[in-house]
Coordinates of C-alpha atoms in Angstrom, one line a residue:
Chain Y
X1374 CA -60.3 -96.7 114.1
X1375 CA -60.5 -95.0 117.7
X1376 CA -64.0 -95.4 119.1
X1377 CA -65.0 -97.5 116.1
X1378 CA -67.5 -99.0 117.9
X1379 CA -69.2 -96.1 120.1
X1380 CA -69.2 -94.0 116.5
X1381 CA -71.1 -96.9 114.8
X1382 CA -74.0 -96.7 118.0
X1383 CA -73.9 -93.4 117.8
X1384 CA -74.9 -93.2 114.3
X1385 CA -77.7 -95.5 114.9
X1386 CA -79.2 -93.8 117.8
X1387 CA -78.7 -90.9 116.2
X1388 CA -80.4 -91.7 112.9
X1389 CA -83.4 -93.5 114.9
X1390 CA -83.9 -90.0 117.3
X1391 CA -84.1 -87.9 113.8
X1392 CA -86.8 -90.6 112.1
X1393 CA -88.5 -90.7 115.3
X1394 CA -88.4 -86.6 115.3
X1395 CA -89.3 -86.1 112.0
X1396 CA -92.4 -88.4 112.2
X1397 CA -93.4 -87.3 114.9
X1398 CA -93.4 -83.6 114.1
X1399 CA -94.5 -84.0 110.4
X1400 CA -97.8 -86.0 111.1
X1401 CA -98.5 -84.0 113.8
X1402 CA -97.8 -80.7 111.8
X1403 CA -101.0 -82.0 109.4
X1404 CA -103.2 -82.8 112.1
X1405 CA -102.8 -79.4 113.6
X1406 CA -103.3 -77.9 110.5
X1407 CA -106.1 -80.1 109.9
X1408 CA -107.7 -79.2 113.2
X1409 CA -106.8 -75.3 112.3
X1410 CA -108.8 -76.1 108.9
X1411 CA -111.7 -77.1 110.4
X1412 CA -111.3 -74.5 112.8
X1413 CA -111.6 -71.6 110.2
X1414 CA -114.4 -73.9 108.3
X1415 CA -116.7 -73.5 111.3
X1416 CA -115.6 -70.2 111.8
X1417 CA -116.7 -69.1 108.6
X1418 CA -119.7 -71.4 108.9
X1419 CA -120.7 -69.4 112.3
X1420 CA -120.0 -66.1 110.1
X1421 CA -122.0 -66.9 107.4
X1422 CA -124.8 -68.1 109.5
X1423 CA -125.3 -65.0 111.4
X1424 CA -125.2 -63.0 107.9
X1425 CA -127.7 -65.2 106.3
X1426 CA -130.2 -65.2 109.7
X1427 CA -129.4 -61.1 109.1
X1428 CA -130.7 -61.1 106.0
X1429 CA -134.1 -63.2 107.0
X1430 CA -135.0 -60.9 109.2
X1431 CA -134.2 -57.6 107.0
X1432 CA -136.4 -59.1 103.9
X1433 CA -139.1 -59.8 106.8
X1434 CA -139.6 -56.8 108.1
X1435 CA -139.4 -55.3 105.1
X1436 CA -142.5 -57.4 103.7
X1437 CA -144.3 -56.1 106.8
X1438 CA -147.8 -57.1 105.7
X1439 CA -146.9 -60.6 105.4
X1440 CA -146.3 -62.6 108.5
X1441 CA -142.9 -63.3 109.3
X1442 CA -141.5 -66.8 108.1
X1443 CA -140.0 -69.2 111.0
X1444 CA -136.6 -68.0 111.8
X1445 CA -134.3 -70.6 110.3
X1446 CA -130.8 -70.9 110.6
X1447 CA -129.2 -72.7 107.7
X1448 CA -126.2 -74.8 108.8
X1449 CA -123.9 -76.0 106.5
X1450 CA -122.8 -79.4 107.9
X1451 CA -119.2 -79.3 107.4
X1452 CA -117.6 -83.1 106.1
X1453 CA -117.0 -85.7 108.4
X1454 CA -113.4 -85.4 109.8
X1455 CA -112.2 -88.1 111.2
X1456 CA -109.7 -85.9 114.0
X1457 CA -109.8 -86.8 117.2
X1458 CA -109.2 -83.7 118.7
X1459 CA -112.3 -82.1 116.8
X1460 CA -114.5 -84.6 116.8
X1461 CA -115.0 -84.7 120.2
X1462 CA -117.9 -82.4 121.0
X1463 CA -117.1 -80.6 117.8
X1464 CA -114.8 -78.4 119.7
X1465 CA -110.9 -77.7 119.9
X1466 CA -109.8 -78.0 123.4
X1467 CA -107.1 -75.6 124.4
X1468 CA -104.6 -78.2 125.8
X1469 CA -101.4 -76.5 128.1
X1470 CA -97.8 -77.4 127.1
X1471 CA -97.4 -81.0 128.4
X1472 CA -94.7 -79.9 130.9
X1473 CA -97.6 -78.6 132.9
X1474 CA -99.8 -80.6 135.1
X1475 CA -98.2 -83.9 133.0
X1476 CA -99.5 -86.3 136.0
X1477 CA -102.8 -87.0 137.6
X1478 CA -102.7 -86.6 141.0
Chain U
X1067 CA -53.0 -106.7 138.0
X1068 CA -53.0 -104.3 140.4
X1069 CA -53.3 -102.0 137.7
X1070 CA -56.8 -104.0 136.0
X1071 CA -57.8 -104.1 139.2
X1072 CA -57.8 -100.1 140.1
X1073 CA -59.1 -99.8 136.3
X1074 CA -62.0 -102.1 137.0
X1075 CA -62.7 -100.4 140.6
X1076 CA -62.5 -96.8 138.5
X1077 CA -65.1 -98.4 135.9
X1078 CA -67.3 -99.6 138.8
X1079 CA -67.8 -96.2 140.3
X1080 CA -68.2 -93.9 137.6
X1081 CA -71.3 -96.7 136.3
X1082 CA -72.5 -96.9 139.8
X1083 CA -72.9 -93.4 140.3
X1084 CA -74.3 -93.1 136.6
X1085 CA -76.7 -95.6 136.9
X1086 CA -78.1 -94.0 140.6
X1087 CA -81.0 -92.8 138.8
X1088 CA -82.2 -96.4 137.6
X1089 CA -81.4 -97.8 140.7
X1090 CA -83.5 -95.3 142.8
X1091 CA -86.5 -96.1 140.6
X1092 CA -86.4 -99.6 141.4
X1093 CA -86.3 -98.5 145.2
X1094 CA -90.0 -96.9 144.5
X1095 CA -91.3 -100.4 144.2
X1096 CA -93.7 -101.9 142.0
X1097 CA -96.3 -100.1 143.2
X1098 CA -95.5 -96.3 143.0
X1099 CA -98.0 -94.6 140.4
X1100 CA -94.6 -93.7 138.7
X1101 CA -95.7 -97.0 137.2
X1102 CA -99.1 -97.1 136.8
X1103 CA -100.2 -96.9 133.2
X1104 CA -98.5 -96.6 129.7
X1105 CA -98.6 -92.8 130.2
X1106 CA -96.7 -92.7 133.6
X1107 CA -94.0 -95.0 132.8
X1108 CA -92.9 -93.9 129.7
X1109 CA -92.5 -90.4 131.6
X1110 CA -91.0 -91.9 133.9
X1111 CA -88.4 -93.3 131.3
X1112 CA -87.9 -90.2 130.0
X1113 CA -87.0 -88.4 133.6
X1114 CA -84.2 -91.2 134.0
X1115 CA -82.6 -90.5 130.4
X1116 CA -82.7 -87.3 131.1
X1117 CA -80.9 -87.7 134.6
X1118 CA -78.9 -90.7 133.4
X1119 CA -77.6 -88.8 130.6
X1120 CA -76.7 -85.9 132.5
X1121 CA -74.6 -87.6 135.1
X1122 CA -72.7 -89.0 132.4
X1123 CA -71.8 -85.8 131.1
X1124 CA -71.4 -84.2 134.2
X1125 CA -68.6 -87.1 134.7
X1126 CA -66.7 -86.5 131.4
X1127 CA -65.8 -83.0 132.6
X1128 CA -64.5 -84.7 135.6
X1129 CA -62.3 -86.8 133.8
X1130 CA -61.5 -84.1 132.0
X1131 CA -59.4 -82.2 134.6
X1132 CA -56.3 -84.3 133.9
X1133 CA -56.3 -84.6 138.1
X1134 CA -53.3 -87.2 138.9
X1135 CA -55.7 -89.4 140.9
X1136 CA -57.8 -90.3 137.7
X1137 CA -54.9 -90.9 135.4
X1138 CA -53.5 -93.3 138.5
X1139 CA -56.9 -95.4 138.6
X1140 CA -57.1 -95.7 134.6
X1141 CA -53.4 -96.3 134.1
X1142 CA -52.5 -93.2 132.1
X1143 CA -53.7 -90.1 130.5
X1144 CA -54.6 -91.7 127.4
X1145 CA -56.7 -94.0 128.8
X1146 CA -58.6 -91.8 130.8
X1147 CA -59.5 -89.7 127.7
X1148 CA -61.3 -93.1 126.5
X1149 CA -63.5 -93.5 129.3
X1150 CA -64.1 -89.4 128.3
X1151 CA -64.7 -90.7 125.0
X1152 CA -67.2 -93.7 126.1
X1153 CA -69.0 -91.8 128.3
X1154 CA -69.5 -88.5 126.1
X1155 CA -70.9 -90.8 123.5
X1156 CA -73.1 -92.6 125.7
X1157 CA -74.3 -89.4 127.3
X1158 CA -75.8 -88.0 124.2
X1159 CA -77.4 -91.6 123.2
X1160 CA -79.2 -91.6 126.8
X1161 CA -80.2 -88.2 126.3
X1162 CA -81.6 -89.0 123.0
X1163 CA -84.5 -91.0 124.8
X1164 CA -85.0 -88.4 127.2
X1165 CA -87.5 -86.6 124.7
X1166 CA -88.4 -89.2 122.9
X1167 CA -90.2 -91.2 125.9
X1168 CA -91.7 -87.9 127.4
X1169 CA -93.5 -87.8 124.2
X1170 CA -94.2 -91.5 123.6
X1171 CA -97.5 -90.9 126.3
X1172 CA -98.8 -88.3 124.1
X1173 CA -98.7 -90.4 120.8
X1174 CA -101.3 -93.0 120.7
X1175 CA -103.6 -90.3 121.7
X1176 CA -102.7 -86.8 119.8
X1177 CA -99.4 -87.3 117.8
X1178 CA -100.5 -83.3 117.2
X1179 CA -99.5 -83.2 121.1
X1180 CA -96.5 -84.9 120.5
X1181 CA -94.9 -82.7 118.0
X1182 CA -95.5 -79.7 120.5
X1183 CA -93.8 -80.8 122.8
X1184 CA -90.5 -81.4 120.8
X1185 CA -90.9 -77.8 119.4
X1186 CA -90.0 -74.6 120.8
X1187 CA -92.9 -72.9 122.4
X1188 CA -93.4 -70.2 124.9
X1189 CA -92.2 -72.2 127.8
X1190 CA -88.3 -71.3 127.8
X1191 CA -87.4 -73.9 130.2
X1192 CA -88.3 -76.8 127.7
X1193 CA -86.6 -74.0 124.9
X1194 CA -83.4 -74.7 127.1
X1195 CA -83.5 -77.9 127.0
X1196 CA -84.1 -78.2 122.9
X1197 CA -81.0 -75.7 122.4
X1198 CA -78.9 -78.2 124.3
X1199 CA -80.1 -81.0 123.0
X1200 CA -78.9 -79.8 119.5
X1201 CA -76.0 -78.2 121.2
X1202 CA -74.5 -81.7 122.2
X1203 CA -75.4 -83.6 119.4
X1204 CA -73.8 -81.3 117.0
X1205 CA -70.4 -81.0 118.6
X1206 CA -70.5 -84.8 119.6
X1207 CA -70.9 -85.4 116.2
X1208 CA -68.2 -83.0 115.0
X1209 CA -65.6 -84.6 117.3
X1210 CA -66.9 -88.3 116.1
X1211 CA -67.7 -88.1 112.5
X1212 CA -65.5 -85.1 111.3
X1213 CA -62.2 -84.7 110.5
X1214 CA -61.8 -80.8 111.2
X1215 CA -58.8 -79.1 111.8
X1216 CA -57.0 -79.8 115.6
X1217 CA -57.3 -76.7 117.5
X1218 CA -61.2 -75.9 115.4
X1219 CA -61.8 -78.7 117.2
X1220 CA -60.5 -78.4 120.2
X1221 CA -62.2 -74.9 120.2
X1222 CA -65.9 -76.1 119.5
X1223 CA -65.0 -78.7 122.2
X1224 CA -65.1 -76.2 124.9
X1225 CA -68.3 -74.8 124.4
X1226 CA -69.9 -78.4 125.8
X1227 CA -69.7 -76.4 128.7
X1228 CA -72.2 -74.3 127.8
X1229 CA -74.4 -76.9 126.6
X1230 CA -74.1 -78.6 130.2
X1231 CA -74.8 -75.1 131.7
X1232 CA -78.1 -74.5 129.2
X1233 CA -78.8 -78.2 130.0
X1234 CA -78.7 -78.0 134.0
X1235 CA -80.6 -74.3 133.3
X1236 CA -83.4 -76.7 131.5
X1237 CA -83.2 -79.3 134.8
X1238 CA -84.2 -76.6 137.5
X1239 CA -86.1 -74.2 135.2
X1240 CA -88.8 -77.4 134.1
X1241 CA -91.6 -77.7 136.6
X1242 CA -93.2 -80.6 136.9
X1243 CA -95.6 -81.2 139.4
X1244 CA -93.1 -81.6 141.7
X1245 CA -95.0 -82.3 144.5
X1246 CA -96.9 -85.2 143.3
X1247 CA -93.9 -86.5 140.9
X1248 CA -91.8 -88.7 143.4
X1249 CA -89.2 -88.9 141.0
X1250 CA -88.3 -85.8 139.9
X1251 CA -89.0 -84.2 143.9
X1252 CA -86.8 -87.3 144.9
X1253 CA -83.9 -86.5 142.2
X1254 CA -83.8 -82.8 141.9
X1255 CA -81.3 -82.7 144.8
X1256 CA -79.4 -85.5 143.2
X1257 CA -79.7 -83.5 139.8
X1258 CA -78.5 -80.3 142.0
X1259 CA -75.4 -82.5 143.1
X1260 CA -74.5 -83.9 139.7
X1261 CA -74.9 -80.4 138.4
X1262 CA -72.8 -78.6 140.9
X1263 CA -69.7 -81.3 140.6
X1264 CA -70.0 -81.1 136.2
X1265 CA -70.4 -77.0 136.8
X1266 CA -67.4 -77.6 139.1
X1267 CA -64.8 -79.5 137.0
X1268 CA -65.8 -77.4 134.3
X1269 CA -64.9 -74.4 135.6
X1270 CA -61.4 -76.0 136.9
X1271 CA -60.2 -77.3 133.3
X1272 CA -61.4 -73.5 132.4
X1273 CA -59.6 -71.2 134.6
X1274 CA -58.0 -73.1 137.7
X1275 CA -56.3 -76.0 136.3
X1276 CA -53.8 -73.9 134.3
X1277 CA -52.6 -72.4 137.7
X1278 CA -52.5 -75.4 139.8
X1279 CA -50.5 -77.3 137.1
X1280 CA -47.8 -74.8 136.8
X1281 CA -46.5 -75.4 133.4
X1282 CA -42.8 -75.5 133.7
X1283 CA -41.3 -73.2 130.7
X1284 CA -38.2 -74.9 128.4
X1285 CA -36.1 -73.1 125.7
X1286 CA -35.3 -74.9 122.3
X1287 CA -32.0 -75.8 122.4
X1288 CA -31.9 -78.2 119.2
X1289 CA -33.9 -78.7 116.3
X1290 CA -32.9 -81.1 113.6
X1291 CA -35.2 -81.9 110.8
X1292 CA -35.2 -85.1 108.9
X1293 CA -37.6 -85.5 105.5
X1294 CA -40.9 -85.3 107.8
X1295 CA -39.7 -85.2 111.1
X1296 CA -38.3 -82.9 113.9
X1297 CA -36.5 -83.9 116.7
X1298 CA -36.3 -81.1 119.1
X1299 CA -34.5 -81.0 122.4
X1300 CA -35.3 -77.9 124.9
X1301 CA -33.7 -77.5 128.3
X1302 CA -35.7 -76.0 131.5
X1303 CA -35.3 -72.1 132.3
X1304 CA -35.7 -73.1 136.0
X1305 CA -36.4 -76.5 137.4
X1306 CA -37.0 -79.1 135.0
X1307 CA -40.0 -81.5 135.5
X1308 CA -39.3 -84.8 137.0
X1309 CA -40.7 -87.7 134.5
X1310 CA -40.2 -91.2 133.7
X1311 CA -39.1 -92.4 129.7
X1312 CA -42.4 -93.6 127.9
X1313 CA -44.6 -90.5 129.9
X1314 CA -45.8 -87.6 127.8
X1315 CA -46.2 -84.0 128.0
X1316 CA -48.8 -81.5 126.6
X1317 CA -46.6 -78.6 124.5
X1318 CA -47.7 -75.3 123.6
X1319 CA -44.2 -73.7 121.4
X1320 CA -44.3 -70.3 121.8
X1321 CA -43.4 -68.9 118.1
X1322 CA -45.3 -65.9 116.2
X1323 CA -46.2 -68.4 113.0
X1324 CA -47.6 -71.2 115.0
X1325 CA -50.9 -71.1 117.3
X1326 CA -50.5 -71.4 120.8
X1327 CA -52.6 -74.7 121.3
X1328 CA -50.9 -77.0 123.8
X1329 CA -50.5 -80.8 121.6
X1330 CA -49.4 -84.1 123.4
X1331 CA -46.0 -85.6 122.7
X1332 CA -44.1 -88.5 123.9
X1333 CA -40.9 -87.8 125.8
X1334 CA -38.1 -89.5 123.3
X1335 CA -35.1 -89.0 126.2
X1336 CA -34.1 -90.6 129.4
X1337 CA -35.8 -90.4 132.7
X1338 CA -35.6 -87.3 134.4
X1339 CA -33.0 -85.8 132.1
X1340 CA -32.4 -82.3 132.4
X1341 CA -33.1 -82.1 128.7
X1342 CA -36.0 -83.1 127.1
X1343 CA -36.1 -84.6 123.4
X1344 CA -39.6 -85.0 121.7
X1345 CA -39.7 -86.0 118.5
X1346 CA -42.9 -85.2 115.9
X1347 CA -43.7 -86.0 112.8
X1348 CA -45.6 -84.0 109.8
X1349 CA -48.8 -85.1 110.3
X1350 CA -51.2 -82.4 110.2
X1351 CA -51.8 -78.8 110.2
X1352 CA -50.1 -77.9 113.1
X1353 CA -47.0 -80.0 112.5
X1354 CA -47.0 -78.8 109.0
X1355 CA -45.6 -75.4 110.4
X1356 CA -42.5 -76.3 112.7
X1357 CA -40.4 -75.7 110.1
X1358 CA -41.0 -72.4 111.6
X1359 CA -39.2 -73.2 114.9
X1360 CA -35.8 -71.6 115.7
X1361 CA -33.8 -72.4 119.0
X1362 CA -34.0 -69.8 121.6
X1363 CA -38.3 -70.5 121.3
X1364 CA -39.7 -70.6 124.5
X1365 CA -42.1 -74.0 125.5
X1366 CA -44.7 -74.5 127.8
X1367 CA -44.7 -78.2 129.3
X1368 CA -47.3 -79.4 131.0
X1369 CA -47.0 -83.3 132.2
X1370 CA -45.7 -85.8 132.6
X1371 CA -48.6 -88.0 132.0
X1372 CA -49.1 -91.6 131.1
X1373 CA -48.1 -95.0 132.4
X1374 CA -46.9 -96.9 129.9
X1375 CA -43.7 -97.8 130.9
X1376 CA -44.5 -98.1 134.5
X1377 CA -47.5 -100.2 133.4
X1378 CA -45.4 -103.5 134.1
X1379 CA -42.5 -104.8 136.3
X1380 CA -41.9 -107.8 134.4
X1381 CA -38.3 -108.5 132.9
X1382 CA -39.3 -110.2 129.6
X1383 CA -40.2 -107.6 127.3
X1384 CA -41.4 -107.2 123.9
X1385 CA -41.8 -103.6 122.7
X1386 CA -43.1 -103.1 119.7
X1387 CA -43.3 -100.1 117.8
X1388 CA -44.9 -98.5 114.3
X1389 CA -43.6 -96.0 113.2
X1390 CA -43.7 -92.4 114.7
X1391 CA -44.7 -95.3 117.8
X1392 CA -41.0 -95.5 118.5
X1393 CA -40.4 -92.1 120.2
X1394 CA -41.8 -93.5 124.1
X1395 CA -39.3 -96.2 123.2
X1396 CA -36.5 -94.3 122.6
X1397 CA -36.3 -92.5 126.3
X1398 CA -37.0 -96.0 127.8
X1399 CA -33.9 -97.3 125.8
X1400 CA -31.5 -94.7 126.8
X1401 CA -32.5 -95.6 130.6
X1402 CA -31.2 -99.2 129.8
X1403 CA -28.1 -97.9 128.3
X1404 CA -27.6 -95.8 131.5
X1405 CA -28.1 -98.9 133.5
X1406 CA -31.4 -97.6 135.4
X1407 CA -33.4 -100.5 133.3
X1408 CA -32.5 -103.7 133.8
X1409 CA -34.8 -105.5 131.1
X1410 CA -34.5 -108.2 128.8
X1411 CA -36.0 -106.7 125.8
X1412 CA -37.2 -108.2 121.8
X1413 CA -37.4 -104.2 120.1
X1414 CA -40.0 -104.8 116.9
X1415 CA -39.6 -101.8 114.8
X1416 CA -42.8 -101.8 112.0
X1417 CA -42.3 -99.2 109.5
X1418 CA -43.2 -99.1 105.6
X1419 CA -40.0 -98.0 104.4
X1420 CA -36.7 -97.5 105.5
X1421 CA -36.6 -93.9 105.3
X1422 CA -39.5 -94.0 108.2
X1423 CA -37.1 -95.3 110.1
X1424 CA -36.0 -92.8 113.6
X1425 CA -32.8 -92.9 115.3
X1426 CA -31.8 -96.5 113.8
X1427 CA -28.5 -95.8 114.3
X1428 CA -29.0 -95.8 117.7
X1429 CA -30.8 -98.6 118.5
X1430 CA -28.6 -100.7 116.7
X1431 CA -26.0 -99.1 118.5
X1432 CA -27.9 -100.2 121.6
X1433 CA -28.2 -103.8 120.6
X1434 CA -25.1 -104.6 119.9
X1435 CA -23.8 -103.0 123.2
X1436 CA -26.4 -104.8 125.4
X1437 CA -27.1 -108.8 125.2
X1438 CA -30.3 -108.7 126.7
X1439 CA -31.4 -106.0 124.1
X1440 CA -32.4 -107.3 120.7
X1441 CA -33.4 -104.8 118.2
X1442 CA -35.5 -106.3 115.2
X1443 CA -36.1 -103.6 112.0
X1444 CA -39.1 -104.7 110.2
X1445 CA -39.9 -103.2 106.7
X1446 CA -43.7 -103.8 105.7
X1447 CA -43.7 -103.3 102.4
X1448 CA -40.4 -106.3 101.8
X1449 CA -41.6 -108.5 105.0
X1450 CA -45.1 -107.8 105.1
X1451 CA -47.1 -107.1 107.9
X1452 CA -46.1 -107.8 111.7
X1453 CA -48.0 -110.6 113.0
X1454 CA -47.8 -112.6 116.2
X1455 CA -47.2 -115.5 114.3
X1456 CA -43.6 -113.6 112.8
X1457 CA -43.3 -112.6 116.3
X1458 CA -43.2 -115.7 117.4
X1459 CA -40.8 -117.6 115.4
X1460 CA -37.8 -115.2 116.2
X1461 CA -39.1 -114.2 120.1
X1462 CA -39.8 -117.7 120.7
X1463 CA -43.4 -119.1 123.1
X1464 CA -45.5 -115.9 123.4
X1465 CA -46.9 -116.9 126.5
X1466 CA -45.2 -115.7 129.9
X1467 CA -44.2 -112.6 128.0
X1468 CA -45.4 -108.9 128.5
X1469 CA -46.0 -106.6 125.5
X1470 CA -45.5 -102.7 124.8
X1471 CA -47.3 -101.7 121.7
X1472 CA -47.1 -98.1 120.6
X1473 CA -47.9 -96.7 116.8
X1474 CA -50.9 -96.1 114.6
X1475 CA -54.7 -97.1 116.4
X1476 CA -55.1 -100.2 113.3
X1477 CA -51.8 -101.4 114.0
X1478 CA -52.0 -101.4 117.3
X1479 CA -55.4 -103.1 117.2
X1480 CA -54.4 -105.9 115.0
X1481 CA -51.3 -106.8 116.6
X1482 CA -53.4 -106.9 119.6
X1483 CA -56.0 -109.1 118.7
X1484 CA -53.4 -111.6 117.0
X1485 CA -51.9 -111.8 120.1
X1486 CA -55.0 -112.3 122.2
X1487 CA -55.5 -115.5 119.7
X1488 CA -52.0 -117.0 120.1
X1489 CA -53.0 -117.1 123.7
X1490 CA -51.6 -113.8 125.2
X1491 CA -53.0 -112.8 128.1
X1492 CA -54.4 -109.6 127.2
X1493 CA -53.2 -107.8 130.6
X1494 CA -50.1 -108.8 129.8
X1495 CA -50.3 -106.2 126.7
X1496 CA -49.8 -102.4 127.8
X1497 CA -50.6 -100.1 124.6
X1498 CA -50.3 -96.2 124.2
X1499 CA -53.1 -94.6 122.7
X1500 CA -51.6 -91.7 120.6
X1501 CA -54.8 -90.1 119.5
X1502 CA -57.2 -88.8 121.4
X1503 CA -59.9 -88.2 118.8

């Protein structure tokens, strides 16, 4: 067979470049969407936050003979994540395409 | 030897000037931040893929351009269409890594990183480079692992120029930090050079090469069929092309039910005869259809090409032939029935039955006109296979000898390597290599 040899590395290389791929792009497709689910978690948590320290302050001043309670914000801790990426400083930092600025100086 | 020599020389250059990349790294020294951590060295991996790669494939379109010079260093058309073949493969296996290690820094930390980076995104010139990518490795695959129709092929083939032209688009379009990246600052004029001469040869085998070749045009004079096969005979409307028996020529017939795809074909007459006989066989779909053929069809010839019957000057020959293998034989016979080859030549004739034989009536004609040529018929399926060992007992001592093998790729291979273990010099065997897939 004509380039029996060449066909049969090929193949290999080949077949390791799409497992390599494919790993590397589906785990990293769950921890993005793992770090976009705990984005929209504290999202909401922010949300729901503002509405409940909203809601203090209406039913205060609306008891206006009664002194006004401590302002508390209730935070809902959200579960312990175990991404890198969110962990640290409980923020998601905007990273550029790796193309750009690739090398310290 | 003369001739492994210029082959090896040819070899040598094309590597050298593939492996410049690597060997400009090394020139950084051990202590260029190219290689200071995990991070920077697998980028810098990945940069010399990338370039390695490239000028591979820049080179195939080189040795695509059927120049004379190339076929002189690598003995022959066909031959050069292997180092094509090598280094097409190789190209895309190179190229595989050149992702793959650009992303490797990214992993340990943020594999969510890494699977950016191999997707598209925003950033068109790293888009480029993913369309070529998949560009190459699906018509490198089509033209290794397929069997598609001949001129489908030959058609998807072409468009690895555009993939090389999207590709060299990704090289210049990619900014790295150029200024502080020694590597790719220090190779982007090398990439601009490899890109040119690929961009360059390209172009030729698409618009120039056609003109500079100057087909000669041939009319069919005589076509006689027999079970599968055509012999056809056409003589030159002007000046007929000047070629040696065993060479071959590129044909494109010229008939309404046929498409217009040139196909290679081993001259079957005499040096330099005015008329030219090829003979083909019904192999595929293009062959299927010469049935079609009627003399008075004009032919485009393009050629000669090859060196397998200037390959060696010895006088003890053994030629051996499988089947349709015969036809370079053939025109190399009829020059030592005209006297311009003074040989003394064992003729082994391999086919499965006897109605595969061609033109046995004229070889044995031959033979028992001319005591130096011996012509031995050999019918597979009541002798079994051809083996050195067969050879051997009517040839005589193997050794001193030099071999002409021309047929099917397994045949050829076999007899080849059962040669090499009776203690044939393998430069004293000269093959053809009738398919270029």
């Amino acid at each position: 067979m004509r380039f029996r040899k060449l066909k049969i590395f090929v193949a290999v290389f080949l077949l390791i470049f799409i497992l390599a791929t494919a790993n590397i792009i589906g785990f990293g497709y769950l921890q993005n969407k793992d770090a976009q689910s705990t984005l929209a978690i504290q999202a909401d948590i922010r949300k729901n936050t503002s509405v409940i320290q909203t809601n203090l302050i209406n039913q205060a001043s609306a008891n206006q003979s009664q002194p006004l309670p401590e302002k508390t914000s209730t935070v809902i801790q959200p579960q312990a994540q175990s991404n890198p990426v969110v962990a640290a400083g409980n923020s998601l930092t905007i990273v550029p395409h790796p193309t750009v600025n690739t090398r310290a100086s | 030897m003369e001739n492994n020599l210029k082959r090896f020389l040819g070899w040598t250059v094309l590597l050298l000037i593939s492996l410049s990349p690597v060997l400009l790294l090394f020139l950084l020294g051990p202590e260029a931040k190219e290689f200071n951590n995990y991070s920077d060295i697998t980028h810098s991996l990945g940069e010399v893929f990338g370039l390695v790669g490239m000028t591979m494939f820049a080179l195939t379109f080189v040795l695509s351009t059927r120049i004379k010079h190339i076929e002189e260093i690598f003995g022959g058309l066909d031959k050069v269409y292997i180092v094509h073949g090598i280094f097409g493969g190789t190209a895309l296996i190179l190229i595989l890594f050149h992702p793959i290690f650009l992303v490797l820094k990214f992993v340990p930390s943020s594999i969510g990183l890494a699977a950016k980076y191999l997707l598209p995104s925003y950033y068109w010139s790293v888009n480029l480079g993913i369309i070529a990518l998949i560009g190459l490795i699906f018509l490198i695959s089509a033209t290794l692992f397929t069997k598609i129709k001949y001129h489908t092929w030959k058609f998807s083939h072409e468009f690895l120029g555009l993939v090389f032209i999207i590709a060299v688009l990704h090289i210049f379009l990619v900014r790295g930090v150029a200024s502080q990246d020694n590597i790719f600052y220090g190779y982007y004029t090398y990439a601009a050079v490899v890109s040119f001469i690929g961009l360059l040869a390209f172009f030729y085998s698409l618009f120039i090469k056609k003109r500079v070749l100057k087909n000669a045009v041939y009319t069919i004079s005589i076509i006689e069929q027999n079970n599968d096969k055509f012999t056809i005979k056409m003589t030159p409307d002007h000046k007929p092309i000047s070629y040696k028996s065993g060479q071959f020529i590129f044909v494109r017939f010229y008939n309404e039910n046929l498409s217009k795809e040139e196909h290679p074909f081993s001259i079957a007459s005499a040096s330099n005869s005015n008329e030219i006989k090829i003979i083909i066989k019904k192999l595929g779909d293009f062959t299927n259809k010469l049935e079609h053929l009627k003399v008075g069809d004009k032919v485009s010839v393009e050629g000669p090409y090859g060196r397998f019957n200037t390959s060696d000057k010895s006088t003890n020959q053994i030629w051996i032939a499988g089947g349709i293998g015969i036809t370079p034989f053939l025109g190399m016979l009829e020059d030592i029935w005209n006297g311009t080859r003074k040989v003394s030549v064992d003729l082994y004739y391999s086919v499965r039955t006897d109605s595969d034989f061609i033109s046995h009536d004229f070889i044995s004609t031959i033979a028992s006109k001319i005591k130096s040529f011996k012509f031995i018929p050999w019918n597979s399926t009541d002798k079994g296979y051809l083996t050195a060992e067969k050879i051997e007992k009517i040839s005589g001592n193997l050794k001193g000898k030099v071999f002409f093998i021309c047929g099917p790729s397994r045949f050829k291979e076999s007899l080849i390597r059962d040669l090499v273990k009776r203690g044939v010099d393998k430069s004293s065997i000269h093959e053809e290599a009738f398919d270029f897939r």
